[in-house]
Tab-separated table of C-alpha atoms (C1' of nucleotides) in Angstrom:
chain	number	residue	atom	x	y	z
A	1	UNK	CA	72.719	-11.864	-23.567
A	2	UNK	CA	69.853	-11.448	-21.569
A	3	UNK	CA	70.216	-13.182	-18.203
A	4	UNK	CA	72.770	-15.289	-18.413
A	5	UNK	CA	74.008	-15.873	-15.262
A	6	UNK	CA	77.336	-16.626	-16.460
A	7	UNK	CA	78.273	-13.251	-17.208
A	8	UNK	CA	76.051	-11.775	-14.650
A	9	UNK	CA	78.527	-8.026	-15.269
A	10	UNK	CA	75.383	-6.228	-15.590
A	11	UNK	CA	74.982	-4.013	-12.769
A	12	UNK	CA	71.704	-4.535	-12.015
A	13	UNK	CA	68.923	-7.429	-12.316
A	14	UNK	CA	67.392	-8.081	-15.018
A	15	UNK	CA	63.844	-9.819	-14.820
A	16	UNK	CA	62.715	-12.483	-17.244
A	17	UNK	CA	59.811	-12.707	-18.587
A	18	UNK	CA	58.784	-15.357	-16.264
A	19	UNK	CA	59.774	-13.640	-13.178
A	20	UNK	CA	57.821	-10.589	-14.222
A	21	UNK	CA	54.829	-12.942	-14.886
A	22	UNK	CA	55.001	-14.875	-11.830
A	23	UNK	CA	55.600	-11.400	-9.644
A	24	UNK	CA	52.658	-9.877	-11.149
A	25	UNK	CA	50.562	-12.601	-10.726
A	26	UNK	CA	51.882	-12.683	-6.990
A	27	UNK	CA	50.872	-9.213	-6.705
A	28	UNK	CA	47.428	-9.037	-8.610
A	29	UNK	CA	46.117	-12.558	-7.714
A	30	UNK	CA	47.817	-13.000	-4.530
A	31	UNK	CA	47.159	-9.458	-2.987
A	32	UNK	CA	50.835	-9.201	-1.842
A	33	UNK	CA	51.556	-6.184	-2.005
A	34	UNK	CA	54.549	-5.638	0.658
A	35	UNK	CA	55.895	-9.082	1.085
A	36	UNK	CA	57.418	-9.706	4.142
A	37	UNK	CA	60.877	-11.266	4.593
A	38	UNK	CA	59.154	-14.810	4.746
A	39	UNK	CA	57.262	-14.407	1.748
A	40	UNK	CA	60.172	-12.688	0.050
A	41	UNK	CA	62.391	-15.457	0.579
A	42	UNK	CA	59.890	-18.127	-1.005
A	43	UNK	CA	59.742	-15.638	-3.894
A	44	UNK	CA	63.240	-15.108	-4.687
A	45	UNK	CA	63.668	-19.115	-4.100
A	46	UNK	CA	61.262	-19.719	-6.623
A	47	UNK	CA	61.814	-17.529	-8.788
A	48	UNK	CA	65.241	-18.624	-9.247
A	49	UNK	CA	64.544	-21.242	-11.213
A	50	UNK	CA	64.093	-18.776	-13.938
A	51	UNK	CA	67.057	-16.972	-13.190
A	52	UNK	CA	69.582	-15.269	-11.348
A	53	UNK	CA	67.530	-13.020	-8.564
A	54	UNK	CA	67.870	-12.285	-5.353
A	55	UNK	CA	66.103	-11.240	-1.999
A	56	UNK	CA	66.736	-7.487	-2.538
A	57	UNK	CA	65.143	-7.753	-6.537
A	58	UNK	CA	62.033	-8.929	-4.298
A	59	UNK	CA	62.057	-6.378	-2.080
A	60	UNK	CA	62.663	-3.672	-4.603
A	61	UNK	CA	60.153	-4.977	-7.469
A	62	UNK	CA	57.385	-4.578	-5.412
A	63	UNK	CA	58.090	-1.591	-3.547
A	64	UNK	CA	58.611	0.110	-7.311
A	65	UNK	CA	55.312	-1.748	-8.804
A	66	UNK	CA	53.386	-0.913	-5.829
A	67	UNK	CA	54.539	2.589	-6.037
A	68	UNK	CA	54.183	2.911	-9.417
A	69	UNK	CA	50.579	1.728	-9.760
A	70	UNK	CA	49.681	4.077	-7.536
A	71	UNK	CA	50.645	6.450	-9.777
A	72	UNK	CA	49.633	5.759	-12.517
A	73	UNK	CA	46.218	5.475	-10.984
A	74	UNK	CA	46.753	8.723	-9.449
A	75	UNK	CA	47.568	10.471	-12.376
A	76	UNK	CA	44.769	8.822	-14.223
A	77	UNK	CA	42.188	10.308	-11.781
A	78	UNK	CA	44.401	13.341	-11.550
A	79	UNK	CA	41.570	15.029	-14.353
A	80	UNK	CA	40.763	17.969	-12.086
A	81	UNK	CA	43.452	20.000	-10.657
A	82	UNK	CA	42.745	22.449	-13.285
A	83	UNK	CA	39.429	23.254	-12.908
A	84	UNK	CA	39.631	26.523	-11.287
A	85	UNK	CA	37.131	27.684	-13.436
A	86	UNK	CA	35.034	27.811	-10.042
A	87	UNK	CA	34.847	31.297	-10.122
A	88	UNK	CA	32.337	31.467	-7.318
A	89	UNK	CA	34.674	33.564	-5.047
A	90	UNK	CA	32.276	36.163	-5.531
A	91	UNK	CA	30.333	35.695	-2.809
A	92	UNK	CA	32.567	33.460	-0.493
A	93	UNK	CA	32.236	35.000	2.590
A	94	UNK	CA	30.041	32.273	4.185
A	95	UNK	CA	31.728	32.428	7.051
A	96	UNK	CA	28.275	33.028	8.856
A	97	UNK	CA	27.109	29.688	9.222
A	98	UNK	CA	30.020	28.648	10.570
A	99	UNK	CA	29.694	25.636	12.862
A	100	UNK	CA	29.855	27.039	16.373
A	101	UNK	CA	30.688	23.482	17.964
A	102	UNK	CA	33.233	24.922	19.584
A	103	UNK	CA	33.232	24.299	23.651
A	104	UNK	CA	34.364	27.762	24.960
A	105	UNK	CA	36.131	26.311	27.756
A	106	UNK	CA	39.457	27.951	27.316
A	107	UNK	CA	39.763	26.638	23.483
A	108	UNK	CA	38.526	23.686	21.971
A	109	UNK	CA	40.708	20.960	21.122
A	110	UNK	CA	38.241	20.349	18.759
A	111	UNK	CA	37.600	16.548	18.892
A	112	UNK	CA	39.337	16.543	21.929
A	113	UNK	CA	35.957	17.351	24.357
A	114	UNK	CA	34.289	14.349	23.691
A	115	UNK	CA	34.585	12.919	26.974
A	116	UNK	CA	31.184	13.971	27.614
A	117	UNK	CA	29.120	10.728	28.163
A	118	UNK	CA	31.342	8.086	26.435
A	119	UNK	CA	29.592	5.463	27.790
A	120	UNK	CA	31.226	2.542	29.710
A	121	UNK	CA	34.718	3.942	29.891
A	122	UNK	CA	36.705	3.016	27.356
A	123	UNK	CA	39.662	4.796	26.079
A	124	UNK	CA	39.069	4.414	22.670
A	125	UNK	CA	41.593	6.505	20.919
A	126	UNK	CA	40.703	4.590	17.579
A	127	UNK	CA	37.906	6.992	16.248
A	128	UNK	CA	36.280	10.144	17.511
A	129	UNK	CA	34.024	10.381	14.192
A	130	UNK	CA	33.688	6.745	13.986
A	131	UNK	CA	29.782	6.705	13.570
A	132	UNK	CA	28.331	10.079	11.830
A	133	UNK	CA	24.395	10.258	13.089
A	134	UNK	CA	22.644	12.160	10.725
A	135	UNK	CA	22.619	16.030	11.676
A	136	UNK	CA	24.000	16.969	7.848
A	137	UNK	CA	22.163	20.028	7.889
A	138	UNK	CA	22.856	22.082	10.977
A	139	UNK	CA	25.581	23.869	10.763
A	140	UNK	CA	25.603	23.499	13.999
A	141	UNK	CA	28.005	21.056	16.183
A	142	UNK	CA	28.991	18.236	14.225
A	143	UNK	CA	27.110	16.689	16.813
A	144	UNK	CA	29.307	13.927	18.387
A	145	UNK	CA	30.326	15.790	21.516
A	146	UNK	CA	32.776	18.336	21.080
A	147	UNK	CA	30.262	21.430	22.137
A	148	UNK	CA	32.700	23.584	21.639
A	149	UNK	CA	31.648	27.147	20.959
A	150	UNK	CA	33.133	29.389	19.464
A	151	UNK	CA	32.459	33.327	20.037
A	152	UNK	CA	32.290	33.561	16.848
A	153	UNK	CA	35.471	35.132	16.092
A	154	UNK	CA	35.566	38.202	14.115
A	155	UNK	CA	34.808	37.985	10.703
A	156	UNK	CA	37.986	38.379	9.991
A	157	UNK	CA	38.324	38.583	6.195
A	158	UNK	CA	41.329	38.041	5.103
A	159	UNK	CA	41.928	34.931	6.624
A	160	UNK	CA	45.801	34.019	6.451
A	161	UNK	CA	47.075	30.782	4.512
A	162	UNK	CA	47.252	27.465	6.515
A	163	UNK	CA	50.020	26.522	9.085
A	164	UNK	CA	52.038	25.118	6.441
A	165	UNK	CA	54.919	24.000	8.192
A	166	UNK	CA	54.691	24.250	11.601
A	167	UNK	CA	52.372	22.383	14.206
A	168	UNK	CA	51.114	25.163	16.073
A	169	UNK	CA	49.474	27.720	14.242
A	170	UNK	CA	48.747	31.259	14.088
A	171	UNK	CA	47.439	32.319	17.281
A	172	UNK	CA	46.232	35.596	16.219
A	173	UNK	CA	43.879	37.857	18.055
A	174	UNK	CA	41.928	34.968	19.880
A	175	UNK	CA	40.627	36.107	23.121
A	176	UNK	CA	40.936	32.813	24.715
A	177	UNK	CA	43.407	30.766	22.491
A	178	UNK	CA	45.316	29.355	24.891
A	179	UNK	CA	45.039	25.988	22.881
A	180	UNK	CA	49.055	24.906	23.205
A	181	UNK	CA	49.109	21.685	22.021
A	182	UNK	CA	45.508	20.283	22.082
A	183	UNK	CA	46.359	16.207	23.375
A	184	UNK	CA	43.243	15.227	21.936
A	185	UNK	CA	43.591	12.648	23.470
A	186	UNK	CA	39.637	11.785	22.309
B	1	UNK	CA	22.973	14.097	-7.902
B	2	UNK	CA	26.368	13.211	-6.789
B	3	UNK	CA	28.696	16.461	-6.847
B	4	UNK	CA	26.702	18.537	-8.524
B	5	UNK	CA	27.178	22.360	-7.072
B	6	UNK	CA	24.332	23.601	-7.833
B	7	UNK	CA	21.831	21.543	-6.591
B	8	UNK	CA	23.805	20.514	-3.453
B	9	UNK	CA	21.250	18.712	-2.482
B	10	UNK	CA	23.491	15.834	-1.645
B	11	UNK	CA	22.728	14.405	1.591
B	12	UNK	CA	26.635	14.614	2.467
B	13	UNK	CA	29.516	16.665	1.146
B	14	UNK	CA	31.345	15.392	-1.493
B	15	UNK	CA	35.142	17.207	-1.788
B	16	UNK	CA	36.494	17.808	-4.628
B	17	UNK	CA	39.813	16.977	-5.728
B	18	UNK	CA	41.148	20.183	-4.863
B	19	UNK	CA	39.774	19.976	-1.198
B	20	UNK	CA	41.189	16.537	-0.886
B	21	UNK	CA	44.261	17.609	-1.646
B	22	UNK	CA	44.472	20.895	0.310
B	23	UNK	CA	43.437	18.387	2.853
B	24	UNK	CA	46.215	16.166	2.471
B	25	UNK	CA	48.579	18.786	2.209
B	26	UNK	CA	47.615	20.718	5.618
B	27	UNK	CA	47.679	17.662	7.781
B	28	UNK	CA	50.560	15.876	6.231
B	29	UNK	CA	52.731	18.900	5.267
B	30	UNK	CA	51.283	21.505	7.701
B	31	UNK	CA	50.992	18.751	10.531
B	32	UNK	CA	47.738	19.886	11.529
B	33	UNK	CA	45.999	16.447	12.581
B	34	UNK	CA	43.354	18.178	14.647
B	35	UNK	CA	42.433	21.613	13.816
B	36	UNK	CA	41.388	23.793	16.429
B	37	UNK	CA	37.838	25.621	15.626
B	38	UNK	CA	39.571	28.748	14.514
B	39	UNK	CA	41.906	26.870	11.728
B	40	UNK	CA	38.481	24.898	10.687
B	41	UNK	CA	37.073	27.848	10.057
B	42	UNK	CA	39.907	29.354	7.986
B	43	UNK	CA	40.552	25.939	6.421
B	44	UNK	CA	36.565	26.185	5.332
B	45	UNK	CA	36.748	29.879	3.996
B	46	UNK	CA	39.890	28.626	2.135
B	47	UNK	CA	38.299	25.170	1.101
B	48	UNK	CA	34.933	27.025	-0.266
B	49	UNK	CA	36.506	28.622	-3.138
B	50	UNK	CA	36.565	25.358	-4.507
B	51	UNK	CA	32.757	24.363	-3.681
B	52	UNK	CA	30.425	23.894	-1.205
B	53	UNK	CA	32.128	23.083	2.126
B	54	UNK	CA	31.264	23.505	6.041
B	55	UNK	CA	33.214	23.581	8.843
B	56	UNK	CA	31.525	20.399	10.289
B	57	UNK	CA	32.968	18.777	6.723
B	58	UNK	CA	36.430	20.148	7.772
B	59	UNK	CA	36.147	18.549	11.143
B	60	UNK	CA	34.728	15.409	10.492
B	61	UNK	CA	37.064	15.185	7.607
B	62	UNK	CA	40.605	15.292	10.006
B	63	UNK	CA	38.361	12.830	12.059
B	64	UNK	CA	38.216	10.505	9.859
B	65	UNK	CA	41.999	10.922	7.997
B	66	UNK	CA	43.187	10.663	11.774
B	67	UNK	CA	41.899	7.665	12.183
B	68	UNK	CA	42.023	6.005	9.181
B	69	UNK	CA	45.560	6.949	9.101
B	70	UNK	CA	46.489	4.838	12.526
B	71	UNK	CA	43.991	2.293	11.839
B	72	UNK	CA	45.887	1.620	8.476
B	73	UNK	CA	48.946	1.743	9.735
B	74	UNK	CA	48.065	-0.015	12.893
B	75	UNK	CA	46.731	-3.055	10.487
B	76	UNK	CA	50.117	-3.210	9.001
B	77	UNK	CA	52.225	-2.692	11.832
B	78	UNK	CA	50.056	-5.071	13.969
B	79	UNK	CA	52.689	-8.054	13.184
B	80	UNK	CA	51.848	-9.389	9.696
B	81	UNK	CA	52.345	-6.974	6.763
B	82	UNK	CA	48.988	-8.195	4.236
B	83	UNK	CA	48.721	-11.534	5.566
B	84	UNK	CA	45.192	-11.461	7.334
B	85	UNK	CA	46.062	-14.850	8.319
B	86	UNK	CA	44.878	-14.781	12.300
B	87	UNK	CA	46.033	-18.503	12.771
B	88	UNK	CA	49.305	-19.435	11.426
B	89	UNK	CA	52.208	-18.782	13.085
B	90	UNK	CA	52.275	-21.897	14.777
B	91	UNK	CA	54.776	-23.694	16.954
B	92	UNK	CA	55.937	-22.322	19.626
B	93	UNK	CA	57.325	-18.563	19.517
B	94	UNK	CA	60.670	-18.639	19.762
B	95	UNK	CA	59.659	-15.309	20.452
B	96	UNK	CA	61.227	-14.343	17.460
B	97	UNK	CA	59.971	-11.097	17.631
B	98	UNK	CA	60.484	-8.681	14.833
B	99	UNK	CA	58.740	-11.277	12.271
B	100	UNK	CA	59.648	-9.048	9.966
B	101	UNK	CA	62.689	-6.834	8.487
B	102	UNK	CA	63.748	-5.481	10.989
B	103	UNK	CA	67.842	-4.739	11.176
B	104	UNK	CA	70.019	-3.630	13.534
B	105	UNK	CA	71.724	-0.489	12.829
B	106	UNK	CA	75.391	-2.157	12.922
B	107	UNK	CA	75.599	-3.041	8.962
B	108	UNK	CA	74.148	-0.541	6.897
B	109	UNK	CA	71.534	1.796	8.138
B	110	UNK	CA	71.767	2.984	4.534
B	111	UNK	CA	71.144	6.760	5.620
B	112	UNK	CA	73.927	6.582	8.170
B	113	UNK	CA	76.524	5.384	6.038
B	114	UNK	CA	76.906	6.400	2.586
B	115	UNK	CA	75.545	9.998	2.874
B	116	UNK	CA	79.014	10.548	3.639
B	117	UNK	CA	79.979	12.844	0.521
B	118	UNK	CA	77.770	12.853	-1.634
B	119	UNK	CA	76.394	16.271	-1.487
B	120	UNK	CA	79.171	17.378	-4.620
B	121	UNK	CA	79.204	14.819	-6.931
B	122	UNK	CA	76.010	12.714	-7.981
B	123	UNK	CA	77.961	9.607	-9.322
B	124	UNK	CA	78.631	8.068	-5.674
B	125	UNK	CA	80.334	4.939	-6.377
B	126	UNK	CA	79.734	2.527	-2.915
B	127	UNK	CA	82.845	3.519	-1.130
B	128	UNK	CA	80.942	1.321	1.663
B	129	UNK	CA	80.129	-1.462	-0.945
B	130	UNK	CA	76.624	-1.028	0.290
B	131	UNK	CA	75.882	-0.655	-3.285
B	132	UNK	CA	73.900	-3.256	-5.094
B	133	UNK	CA	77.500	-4.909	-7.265
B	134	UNK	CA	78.518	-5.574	-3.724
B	135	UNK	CA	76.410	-7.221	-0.789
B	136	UNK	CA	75.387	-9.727	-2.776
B	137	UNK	CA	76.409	-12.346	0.116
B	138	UNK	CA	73.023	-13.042	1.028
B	139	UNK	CA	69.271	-12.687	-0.428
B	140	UNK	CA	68.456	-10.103	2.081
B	141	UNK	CA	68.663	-6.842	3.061
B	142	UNK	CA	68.753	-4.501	0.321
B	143	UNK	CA	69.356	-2.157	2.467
B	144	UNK	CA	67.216	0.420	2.658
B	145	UNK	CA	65.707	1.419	6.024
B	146	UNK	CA	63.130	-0.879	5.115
B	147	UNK	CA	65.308	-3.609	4.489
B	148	UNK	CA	64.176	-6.639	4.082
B	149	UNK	CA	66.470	-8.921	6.628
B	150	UNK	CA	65.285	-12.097	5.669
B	151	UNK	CA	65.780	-14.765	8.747
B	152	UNK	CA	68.065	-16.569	6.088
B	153	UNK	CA	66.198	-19.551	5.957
B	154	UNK	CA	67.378	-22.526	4.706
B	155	UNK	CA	66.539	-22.784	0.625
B	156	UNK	CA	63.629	-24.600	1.226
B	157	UNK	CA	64.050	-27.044	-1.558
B	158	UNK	CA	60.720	-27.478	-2.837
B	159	UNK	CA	59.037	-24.697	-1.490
B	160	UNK	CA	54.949	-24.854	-1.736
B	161	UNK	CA	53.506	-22.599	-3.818
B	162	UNK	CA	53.650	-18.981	-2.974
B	163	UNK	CA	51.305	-16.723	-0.776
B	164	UNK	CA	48.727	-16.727	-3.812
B	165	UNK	CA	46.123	-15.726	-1.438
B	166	UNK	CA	48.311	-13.802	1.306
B	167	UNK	CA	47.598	-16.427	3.674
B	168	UNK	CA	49.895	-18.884	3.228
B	169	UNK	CA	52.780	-18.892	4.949
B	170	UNK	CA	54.457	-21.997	5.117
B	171	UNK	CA	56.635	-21.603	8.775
B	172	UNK	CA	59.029	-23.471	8.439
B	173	UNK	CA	61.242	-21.535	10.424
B	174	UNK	CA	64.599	-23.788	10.694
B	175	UNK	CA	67.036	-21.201	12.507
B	176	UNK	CA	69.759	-23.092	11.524
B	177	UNK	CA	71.571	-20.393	9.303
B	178	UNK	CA	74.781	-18.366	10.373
B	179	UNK	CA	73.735	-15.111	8.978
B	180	UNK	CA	76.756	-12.926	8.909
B	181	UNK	CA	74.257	-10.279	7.528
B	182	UNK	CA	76.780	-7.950	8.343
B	183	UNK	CA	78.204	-7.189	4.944
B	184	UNK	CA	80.832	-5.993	6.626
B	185	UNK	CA	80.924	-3.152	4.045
B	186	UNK	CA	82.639	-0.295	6.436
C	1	DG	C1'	69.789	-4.518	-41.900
C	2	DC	C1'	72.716	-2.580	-38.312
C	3	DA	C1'	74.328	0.441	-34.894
C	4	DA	C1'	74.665	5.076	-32.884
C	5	DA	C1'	71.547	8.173	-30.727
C	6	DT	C1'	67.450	9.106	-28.330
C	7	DT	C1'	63.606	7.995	-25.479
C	8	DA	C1'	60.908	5.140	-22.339
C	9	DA	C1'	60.939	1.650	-18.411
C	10	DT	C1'	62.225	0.319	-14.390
C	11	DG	C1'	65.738	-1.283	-10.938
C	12	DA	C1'	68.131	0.830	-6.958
C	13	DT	C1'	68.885	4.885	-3.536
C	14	DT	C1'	67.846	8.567	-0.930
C	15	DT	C1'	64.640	11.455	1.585
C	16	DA	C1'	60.587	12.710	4.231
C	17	DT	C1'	56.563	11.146	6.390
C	18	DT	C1'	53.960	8.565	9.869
C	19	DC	C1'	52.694	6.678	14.547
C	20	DA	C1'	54.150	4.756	18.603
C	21	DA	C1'	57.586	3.831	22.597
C	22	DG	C1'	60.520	5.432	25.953
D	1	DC	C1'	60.571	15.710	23.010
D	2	DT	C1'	63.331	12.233	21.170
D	3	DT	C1'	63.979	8.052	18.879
D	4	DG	C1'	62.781	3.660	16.428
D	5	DA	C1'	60.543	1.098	12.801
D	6	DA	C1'	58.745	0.978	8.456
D	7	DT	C1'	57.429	2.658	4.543
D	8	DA	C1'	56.045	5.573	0.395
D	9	DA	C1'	57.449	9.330	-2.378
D	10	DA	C1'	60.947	11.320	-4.983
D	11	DT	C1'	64.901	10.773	-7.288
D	12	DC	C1'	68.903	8.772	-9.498
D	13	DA	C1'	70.950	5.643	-12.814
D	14	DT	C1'	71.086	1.898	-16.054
D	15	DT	C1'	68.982	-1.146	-19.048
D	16	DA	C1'	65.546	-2.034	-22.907
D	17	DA	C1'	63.056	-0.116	-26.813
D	18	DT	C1'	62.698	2.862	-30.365
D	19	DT	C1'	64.056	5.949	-33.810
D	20	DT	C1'	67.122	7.529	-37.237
D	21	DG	C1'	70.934	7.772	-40.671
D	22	DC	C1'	73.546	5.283	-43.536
DNA sequence: GCAAATTAATGATTTATTCAAG
DNA sequence: CTTGAATAAATCATTAATTTGC
């Protein structure tokens, strides 16, 4: 029965051949990836001259084939979240060179005390790390302009999992962490 | 000498798949967009198990997610999904803002209406008729909070060719339609 | 050869995020 | 801090392929 609009009892669309064909082209040779409502409407009106479609098959075709590429590329390159074979835990505790950029001002939003000599004031929010200079081998401040400097906290070996779920993290022991909600505002 | 461990001679740090997606995982699960020194430093000691890493790499990394992140999103929210085209949109704006789908929670905010009672049973039949059977009024919204709320442009009889190249958008716009996009399904 | 049964694709929904406005 | 807009990810559900028994 295929497509036959006639009947048309089947719950949901079913493509033909051309459709697919023309939507795939639309998507690999076109580059749309996330039509818009314009573009969706010129699809769905020409593609149904093949068949019965509407706006919403649009919509939902490439929001599934765009998703699903993704995944499939993603699993494809997924080849190394096995290898734990790195069994160089032995002698981890690097923690010395550990970058002391921190600004000891109170805490160091990090990023956040650039506003050092940002040149003709400009708010630019868009990129703290925009342009990396060189400096890969210091371990010292990244180098942009956050100076912050840390005391060099205790070693503190066992070093508790990541904030996994909430936005303000783990305070522990810090002399001066009185870092509430770092605006950042870089 | 690209990733090679040993050597790490690399003149920049090269993260693994793991790291990236411990990465991913802190500042999209744990919300941590801009890591204070103290969780770049346990982020590093964590990160290191699975090869070389520094603090600075931790840093510049949320730098550069950060800001890739709103740049991306920025590009696509800017007011034209893919289409890089900077000069189209002709004629004067009827300031019909909201180019795109955008849909006024009145109809179906999808979310807000069928999540009714559905917790129980799996098989939800649309009791709102905000199911795909039903709706089928118009070519536009599908529906979901994405929905596509096409303008309802007139068929456009013989449409050009599609957006092969993302850039063409024919704008036609003929507001002449009704749209009772309101499928009235509640 | 053909259908019932099983599996793979894929259309349609729901859910969880993101950043930005207010 | 809350809310809006817009996905993308995850999931559900149905159709199409295919396997299998006769």
């Amino acid at each position: 029965m295929a497509s036959s609009p006639s009947g048309s009892s089947s719950s949901r669309w079913s493509p033909t051949q051309e459709q697919v064909m023309i939507l795939e082209e639309i998507y690999n040779r076109g580059g749309v990836k996330t039509p818009n409502a314009f573009q969706i409407q010129q699809i769905t009106a020409h593609l149904s001259f093949y068949g019965k479609i509407e706006g919403k098959n649009v919509f939902y075709w490439f929001q599934n084939h765009k998703a699903r590429e993704r995944q499939k590329l993603r699993r494809k390159l997924m080849q190394s979240q096995q290898s734990q074979s790195h069994r160089q835990l032995l002698h981890h505790s690097s923690l010395h060179h550990q970058p002391h950029w921190c600004h000891h001002h109170s805490s160091l939003p990090s990023a956040a005390l650039k506003p050092l000599h940002q040149g003709a004031g400009k708010h630019h929010q868009e990129d703290c790390a925009t342009s990396r200079p060189a400096l890969a081998d210091k371990p010292i401040s990244p180098q942009p302009h956050c100076s912050v400097i840390i005391p060099q906290q205790r070693p503190l070996k066992t070093l508790e999992l990541f904030p996994l779920r909430s936005t303000h993290l783990n305070l522990n022991a810090d002399p001066d962490d009185k870092d509430p909600t770092s605006p950042s505002s870089c």
